[in-house]
Short mmCIF file of C-alpha atoms and ligand atoms in Angstrom, two decimals:
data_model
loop_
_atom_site.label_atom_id
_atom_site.label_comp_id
_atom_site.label_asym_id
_atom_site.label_seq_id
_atom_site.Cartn_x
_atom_site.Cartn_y
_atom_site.Cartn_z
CA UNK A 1 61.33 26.35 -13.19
CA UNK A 2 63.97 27.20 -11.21
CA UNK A 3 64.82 31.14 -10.54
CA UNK A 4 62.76 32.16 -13.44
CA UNK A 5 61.82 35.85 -14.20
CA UNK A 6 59.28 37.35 -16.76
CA UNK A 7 59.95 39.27 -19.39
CA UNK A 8 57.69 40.78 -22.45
CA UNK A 9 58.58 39.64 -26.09
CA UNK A 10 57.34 41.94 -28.34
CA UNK A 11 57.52 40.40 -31.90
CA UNK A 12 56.73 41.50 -35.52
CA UNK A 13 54.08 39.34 -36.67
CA UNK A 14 53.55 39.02 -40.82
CA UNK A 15 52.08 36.96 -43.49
CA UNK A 16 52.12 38.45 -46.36
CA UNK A 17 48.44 37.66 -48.92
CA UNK A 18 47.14 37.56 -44.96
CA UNK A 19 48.05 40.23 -43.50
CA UNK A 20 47.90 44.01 -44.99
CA UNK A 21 50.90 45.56 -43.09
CA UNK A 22 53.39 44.00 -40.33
CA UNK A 23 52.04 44.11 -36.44
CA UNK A 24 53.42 43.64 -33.35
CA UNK A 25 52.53 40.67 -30.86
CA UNK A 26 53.35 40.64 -27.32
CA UNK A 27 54.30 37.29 -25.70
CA UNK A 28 55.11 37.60 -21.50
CA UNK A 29 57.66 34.67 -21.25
CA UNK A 30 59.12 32.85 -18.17
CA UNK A 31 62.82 32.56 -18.59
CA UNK A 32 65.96 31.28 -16.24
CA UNK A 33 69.54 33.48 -16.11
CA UNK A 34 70.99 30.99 -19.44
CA UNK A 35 68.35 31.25 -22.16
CA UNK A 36 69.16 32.99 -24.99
CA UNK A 37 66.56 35.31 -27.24
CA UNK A 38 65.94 32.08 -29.37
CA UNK A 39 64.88 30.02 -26.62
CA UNK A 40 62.31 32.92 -25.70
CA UNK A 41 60.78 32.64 -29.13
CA UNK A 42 61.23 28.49 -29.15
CA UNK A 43 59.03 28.78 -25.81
CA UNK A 44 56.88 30.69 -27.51
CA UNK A 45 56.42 28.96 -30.56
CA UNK A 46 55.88 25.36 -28.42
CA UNK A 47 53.81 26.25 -25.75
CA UNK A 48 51.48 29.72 -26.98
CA UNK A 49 51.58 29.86 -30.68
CA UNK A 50 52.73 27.44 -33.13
CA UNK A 51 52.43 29.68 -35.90
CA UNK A 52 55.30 32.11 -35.04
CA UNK A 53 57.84 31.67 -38.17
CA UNK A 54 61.40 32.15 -37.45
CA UNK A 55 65.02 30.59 -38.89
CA UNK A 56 67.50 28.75 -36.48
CA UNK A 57 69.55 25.45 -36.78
CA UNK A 58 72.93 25.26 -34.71
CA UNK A 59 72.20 27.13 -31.26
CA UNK A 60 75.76 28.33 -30.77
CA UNK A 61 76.60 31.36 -33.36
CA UNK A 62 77.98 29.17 -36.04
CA UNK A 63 75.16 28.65 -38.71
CA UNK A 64 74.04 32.00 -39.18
CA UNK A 65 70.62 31.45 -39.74
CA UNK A 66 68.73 33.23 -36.55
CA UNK A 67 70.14 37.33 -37.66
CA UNK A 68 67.06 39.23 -36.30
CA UNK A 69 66.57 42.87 -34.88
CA UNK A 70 66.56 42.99 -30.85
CA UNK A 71 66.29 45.68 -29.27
CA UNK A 72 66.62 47.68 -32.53
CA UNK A 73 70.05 46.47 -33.53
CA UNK A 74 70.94 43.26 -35.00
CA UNK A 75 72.26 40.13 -33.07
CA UNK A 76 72.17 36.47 -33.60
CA UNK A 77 69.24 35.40 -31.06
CA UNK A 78 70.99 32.26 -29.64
CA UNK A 79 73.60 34.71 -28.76
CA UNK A 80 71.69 37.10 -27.06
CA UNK A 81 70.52 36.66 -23.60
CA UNK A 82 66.90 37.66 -22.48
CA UNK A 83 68.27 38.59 -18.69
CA UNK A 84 70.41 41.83 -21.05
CA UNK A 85 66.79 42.75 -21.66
CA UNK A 86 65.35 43.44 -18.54
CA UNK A 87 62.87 44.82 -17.53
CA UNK A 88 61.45 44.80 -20.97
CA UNK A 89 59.29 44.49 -23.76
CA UNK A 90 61.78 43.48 -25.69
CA UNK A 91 61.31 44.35 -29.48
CA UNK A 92 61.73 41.61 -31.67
CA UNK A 93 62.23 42.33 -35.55
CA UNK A 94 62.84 40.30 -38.63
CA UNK A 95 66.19 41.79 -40.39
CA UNK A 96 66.57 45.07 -41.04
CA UNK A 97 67.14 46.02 -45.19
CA UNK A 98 65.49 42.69 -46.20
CA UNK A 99 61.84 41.79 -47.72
CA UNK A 100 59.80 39.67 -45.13
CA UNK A 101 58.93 36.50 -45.90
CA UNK A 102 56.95 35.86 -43.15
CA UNK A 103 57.13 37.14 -39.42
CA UNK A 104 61.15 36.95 -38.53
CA UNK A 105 61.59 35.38 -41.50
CA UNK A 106 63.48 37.54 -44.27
CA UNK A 107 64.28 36.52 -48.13
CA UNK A 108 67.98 36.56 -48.82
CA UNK A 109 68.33 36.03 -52.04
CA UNK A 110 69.80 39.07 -53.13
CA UNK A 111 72.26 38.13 -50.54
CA UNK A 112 72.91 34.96 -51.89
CA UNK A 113 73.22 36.28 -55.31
CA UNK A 114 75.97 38.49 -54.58
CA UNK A 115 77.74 35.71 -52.61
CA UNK A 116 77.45 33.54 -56.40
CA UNK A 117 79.03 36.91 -58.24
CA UNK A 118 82.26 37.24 -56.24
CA UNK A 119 83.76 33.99 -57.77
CA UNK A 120 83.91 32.46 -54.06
CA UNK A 121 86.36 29.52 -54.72
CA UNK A 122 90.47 29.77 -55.55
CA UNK A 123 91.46 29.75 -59.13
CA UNK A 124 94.67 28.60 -58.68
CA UNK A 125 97.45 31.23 -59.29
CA UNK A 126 99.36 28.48 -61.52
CA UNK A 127 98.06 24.97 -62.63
CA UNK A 128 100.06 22.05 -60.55
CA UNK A 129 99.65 18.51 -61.14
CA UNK A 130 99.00 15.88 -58.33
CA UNK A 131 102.68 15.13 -59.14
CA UNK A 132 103.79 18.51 -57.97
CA UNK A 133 101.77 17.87 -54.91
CA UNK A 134 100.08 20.88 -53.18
CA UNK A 135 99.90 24.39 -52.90
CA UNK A 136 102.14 25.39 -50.30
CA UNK A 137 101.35 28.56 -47.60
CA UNK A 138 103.08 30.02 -44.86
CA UNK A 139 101.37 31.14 -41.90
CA UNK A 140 102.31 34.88 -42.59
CA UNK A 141 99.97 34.29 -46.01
CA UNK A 142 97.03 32.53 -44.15
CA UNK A 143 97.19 35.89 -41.80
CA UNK A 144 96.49 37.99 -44.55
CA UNK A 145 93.23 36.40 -45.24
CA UNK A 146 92.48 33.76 -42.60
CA UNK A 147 89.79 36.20 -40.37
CA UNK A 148 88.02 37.25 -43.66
CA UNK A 149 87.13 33.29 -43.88
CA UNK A 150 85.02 33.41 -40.36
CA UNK A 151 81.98 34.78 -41.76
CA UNK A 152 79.26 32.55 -40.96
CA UNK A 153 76.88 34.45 -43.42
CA UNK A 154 74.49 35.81 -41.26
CA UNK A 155 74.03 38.95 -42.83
CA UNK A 156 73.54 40.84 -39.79
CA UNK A 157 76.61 43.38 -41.47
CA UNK A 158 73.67 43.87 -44.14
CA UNK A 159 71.07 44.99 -41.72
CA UNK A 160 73.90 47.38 -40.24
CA UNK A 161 74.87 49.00 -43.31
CA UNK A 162 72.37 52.46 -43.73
CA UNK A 163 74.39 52.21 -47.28
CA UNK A 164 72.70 49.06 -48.37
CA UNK A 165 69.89 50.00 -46.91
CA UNK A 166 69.32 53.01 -49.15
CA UNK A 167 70.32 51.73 -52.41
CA UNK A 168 70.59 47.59 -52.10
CA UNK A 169 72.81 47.32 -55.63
CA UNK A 170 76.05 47.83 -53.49
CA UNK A 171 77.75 44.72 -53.22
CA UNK A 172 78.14 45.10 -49.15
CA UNK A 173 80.20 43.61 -46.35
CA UNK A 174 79.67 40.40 -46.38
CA UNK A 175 80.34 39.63 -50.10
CA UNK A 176 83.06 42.17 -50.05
CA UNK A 177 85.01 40.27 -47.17
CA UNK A 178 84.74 36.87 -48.59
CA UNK A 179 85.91 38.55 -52.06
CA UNK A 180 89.03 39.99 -50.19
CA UNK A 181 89.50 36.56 -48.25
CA UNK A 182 90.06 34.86 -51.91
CA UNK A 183 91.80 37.96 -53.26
CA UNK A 184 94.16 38.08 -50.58
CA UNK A 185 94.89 34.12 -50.80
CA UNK A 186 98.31 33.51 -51.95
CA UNK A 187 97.63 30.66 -54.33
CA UNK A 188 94.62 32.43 -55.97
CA UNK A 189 94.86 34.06 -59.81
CA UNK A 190 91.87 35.47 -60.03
CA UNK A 191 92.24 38.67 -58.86
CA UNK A 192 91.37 41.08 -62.21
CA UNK A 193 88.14 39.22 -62.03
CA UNK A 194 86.98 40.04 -58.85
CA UNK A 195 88.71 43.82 -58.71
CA UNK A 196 86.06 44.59 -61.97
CA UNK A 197 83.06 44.01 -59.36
CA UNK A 198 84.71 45.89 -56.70
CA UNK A 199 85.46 48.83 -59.20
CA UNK A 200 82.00 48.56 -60.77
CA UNK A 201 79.07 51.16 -59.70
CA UNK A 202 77.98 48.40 -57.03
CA UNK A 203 81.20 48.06 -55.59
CA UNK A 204 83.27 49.36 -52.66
CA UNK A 205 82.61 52.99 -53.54
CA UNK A 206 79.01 53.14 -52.07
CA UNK A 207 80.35 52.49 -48.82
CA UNK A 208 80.98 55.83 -46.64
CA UNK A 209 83.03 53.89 -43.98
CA UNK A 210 80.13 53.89 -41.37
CA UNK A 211 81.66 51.47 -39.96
CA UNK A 212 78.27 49.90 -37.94
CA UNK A 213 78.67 46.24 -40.26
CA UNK A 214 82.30 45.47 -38.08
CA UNK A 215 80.83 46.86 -35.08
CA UNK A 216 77.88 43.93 -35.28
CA UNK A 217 79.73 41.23 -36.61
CA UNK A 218 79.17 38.11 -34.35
CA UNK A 219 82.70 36.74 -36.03
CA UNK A 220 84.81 39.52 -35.48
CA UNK A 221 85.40 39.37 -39.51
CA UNK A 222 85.98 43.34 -39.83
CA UNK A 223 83.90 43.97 -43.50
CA UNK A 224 84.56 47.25 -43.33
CA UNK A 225 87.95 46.57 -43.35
CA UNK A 226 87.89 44.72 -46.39
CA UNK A 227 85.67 46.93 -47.92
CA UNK A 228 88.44 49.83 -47.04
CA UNK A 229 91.28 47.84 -48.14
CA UNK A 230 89.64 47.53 -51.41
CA UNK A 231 89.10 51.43 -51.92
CA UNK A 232 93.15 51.46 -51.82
CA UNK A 233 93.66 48.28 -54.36
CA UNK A 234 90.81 49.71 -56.86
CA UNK A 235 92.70 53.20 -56.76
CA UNK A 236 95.78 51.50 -57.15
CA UNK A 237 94.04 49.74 -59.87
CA UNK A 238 92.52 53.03 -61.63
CA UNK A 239 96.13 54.86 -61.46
CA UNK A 240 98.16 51.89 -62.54
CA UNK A 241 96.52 52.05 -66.31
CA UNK A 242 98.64 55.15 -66.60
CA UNK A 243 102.00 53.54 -66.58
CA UNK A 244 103.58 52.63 -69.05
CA UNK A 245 103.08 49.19 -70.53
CA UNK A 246 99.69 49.47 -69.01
CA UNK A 247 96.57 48.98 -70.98
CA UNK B 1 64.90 54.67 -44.67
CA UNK B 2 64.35 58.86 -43.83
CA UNK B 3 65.86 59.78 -40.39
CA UNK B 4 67.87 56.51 -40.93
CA UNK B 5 71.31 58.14 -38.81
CA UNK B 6 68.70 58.72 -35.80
CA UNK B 7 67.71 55.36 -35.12
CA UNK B 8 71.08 54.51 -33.74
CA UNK B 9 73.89 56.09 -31.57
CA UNK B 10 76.37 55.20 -33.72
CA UNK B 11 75.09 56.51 -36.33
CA UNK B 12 74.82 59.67 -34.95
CA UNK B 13 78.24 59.57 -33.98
CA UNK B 14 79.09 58.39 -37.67
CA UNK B 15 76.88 62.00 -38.67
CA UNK B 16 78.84 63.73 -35.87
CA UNK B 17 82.29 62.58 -37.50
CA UNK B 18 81.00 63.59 -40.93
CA UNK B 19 80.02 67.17 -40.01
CA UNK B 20 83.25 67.44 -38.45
CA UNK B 21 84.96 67.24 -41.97
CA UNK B 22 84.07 70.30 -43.58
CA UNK B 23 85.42 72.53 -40.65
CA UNK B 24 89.00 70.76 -41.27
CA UNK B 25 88.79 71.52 -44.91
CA UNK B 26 88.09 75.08 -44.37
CA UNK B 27 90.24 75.34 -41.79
CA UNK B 28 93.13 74.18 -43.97
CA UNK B 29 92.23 77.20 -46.80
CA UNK B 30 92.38 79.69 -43.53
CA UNK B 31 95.76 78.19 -43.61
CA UNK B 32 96.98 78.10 -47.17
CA UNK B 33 96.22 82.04 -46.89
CA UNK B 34 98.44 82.35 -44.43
CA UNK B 35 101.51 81.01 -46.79
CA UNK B 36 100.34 82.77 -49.55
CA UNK B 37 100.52 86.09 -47.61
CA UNK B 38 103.95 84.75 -46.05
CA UNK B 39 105.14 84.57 -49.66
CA UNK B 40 103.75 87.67 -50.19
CA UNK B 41 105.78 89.22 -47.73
CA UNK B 42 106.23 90.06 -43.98
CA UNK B 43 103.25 92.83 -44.46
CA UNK B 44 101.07 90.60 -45.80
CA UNK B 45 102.08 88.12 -42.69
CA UNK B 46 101.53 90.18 -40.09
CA UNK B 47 98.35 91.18 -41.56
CA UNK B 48 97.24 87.99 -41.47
CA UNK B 49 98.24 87.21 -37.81
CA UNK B 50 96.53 90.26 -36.90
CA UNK B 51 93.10 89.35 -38.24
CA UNK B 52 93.73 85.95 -36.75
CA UNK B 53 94.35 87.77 -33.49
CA UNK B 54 90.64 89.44 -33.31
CA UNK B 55 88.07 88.48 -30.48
CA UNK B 56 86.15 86.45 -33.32
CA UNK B 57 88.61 84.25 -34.54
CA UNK B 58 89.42 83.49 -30.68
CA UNK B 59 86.47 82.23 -30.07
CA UNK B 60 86.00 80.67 -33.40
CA UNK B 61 89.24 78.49 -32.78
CA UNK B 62 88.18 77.58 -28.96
CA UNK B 63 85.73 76.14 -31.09
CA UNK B 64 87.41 74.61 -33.60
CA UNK B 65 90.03 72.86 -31.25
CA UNK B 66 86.95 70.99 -29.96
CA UNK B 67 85.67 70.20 -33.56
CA UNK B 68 89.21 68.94 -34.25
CA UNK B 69 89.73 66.92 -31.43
CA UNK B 70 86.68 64.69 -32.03
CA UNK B 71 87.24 64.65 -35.84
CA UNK B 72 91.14 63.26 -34.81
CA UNK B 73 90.01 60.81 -32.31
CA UNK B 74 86.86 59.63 -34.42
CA UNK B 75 89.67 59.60 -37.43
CA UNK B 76 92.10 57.46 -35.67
CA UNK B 77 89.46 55.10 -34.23
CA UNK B 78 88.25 54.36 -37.63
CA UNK B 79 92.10 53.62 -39.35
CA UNK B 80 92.28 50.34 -38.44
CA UNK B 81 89.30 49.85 -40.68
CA UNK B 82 91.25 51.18 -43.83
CA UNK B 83 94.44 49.49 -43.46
CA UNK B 84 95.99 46.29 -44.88
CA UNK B 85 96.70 44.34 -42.03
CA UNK B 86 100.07 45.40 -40.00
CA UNK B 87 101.79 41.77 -39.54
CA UNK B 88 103.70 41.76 -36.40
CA UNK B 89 105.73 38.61 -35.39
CA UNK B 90 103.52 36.64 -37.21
CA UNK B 91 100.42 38.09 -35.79
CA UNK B 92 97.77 40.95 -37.08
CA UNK B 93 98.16 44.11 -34.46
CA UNK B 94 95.28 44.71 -33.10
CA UNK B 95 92.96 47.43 -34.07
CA UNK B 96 92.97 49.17 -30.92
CA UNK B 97 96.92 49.58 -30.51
CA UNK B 98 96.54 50.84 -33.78
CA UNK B 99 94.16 53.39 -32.95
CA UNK B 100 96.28 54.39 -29.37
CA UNK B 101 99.25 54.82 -31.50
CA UNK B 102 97.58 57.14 -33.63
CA UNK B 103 95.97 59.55 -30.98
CA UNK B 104 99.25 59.22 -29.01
CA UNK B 105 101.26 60.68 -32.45
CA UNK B 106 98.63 63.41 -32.99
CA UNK B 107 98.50 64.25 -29.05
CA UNK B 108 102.64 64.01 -29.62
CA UNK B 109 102.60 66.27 -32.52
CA UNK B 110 100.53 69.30 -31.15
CA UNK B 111 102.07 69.38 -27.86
CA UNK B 112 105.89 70.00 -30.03
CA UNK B 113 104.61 72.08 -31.95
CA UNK B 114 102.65 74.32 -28.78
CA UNK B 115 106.12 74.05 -27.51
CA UNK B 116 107.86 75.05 -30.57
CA UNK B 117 105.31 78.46 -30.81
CA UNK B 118 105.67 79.47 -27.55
CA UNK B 119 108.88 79.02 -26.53
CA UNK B 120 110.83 79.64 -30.21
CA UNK B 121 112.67 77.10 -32.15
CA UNK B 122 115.78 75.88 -30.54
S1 SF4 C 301 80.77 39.50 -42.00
FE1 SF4 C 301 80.12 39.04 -39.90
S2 SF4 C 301 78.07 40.02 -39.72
FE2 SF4 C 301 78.54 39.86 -41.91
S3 SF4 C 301 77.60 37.95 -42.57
FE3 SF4 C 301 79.74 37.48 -42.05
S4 SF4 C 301 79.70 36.84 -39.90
FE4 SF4 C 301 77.74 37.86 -40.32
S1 FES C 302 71.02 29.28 -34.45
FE1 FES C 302 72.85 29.08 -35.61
S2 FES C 302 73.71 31.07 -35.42
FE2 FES C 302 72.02 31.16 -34.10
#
């Protein structure tokens, strides 16, 4: 290999009915100036140990799937560069605020469960016919939502949020943005749905405005902000059933 | 998750912002006691201004200029986060002029009224 350089990979090794707690393996890699964190652990995985378990798919920060902990904070691995590393070990942890499933490996399905709660699809405002043709929006209404609709569900907002973290019933950034990007859609009606969840005990209260989950965000989708923006609309909410005409 | 906030600069900066808030509140009753005793009087003022003027609340508001200064600037860097989206000419303004404007308005504000104090109204 060209211009190669060595770094140490330091990875948290765990299988659970195997093993009794999580360890730590250390892997000294070759790698050239442009390979990312995942091809680190895909060198690994093909050449020194096969049975290294860890999630990827696209290779360029649009699938979401390879969230990890490196270097104690969480990035996408194919978006990370080992040469930011240097000299090394570099710690490699599955994601933080989620039960392994095995090594880097974590089970989302809380995550995925909230995603199924926040009614993630428009319910149009008013029912049109094909005759009527189709709901019309002007670009000043696809700014209100359109950056809430880059998420790529990685979750690495999740691993961010010390508020999740300590009690994982709070609805979180993620879910909360992609609720705001289909409350905030012009054509959408189903708005009093979604603002009982973000009312409810799980739901944008929890959050202390930390502010890490915007900081990590791969997508530059700004959860916090959504979650924020939500504080105001559920006050707004809780105030407006003392007007009159109100229920 | 114990010692969570000390596993990551930011979130000791988040911690440092937090602790921050409590001064502000209290500073804000030192203040309120000062318009009670103005209503109470110009006796009960300049009593007031004279225990303000004592070697220990000196020092105690060098310090809390410092503890105010971080808790505006860690304030304003987190607005962005808490407002709807400010549409200009189409396009979202972006966080960090948000956050300049801000500090600018609060750097603005002291320095008039400094100049107000000193110098008198006009
Ligand atoms: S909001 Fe950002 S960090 Fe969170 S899941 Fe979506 S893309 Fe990932
Ligand atoms: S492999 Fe798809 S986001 Fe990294």
């Amino acid at each position: 290999m060209a211009d190669t350089r060595k770094i140490v990979l330091e990875v948290l090794r765990y299988t659970p009915g195997q093993s009794t707690a999580p360890t730590l393996q250390q892997y000294p890699i070759e790698f050239t100036d442009d390979m990312s964190v995942l091809q680190g652990l895909q060198q690994v995985k093909d050449f020194v140990d096969g049975s290294l378990t860890f999630r990827w798919s696209c290779r360029m920060a649009i699938c979401g799937s390879c969230g990890m902990m490196i270097d104690g904070a969480p990035k996408l691995a194919c978006r990370a560069f080992l040469r930011d590393f240097l000299p090394g070990p570099l710690r490699v942890e599955p994601l933080e605020h989620f039960p392994i499933e095995r090594d880097l490996v974590v089970d989302i399905s809380d995550f995925v469960d909230k995603l199924g709660r926040i009614t993630p699809w428009i319910e149009p405002r008013e029912p049109r016919s094909l005759e009527q043709g189709e709901y019309l929006q002007t670009p000043a209404q696809l700014e209100r939502f359109e950056s809430f609709s880059h998420c790529i569900n990685c979750m690495l907002c999740y691993a961010a949020c010390p508020q999740y973290g300590l009690d994982s019933r709070f609805l979180g950034p993620a879910a909360t943005a992609l609720l705001h990007r289909y409350n905030s859609d012009s054509r959408d009606g189903a708005q009093a749905k979604r603002m009982e969840l973000v009312n409810s005990e799980e739901g944008v209260w929890a959050c202390t405005a930390v502010g890490y989950c915007s900081e990590v965000c791969p997508k530059a989708v700004d959860p916090a902000n959504a979650v924020n923006q939500n504080k105001t609309a559920s006050a707004v909410s809780w105030f407006a059933r003392f007007l009159p005409g109100r229920g | 998750m114990d010692g969570w906030w000390r596993r990551d600069p930011f979130f000791i900066r988040y911690m440092a912002r937090e602790a921050t808030a409590p001064f502000v509140a209290a500073y804000a009753i030192v203040l309120l006691v000062g318009i009670v005793s103005l209503a109470r009087g110009a006796d009960a003022y300049e009593e007031w201004l004279e225990a303000l003027a004592s070697t220990g609340w000196i020092v105690a508001h060098a310090i809390l200029v410092a503890i105010f200064a971080y808790h505006t600037y860690t304030w304003f860097q987190i607005m962005p986060k808490t407002m709807p989206p400010v549409v200009v000419r189409g396009r979202r303004l972006a966080p960090e002029v948000i956050t300049f404007a801000g500090i600018a308005a609060a750097v603005l504000a002291s320095l008039a009224l400094w100049i107000l104090v000193a110098y008198g109204a006009p």
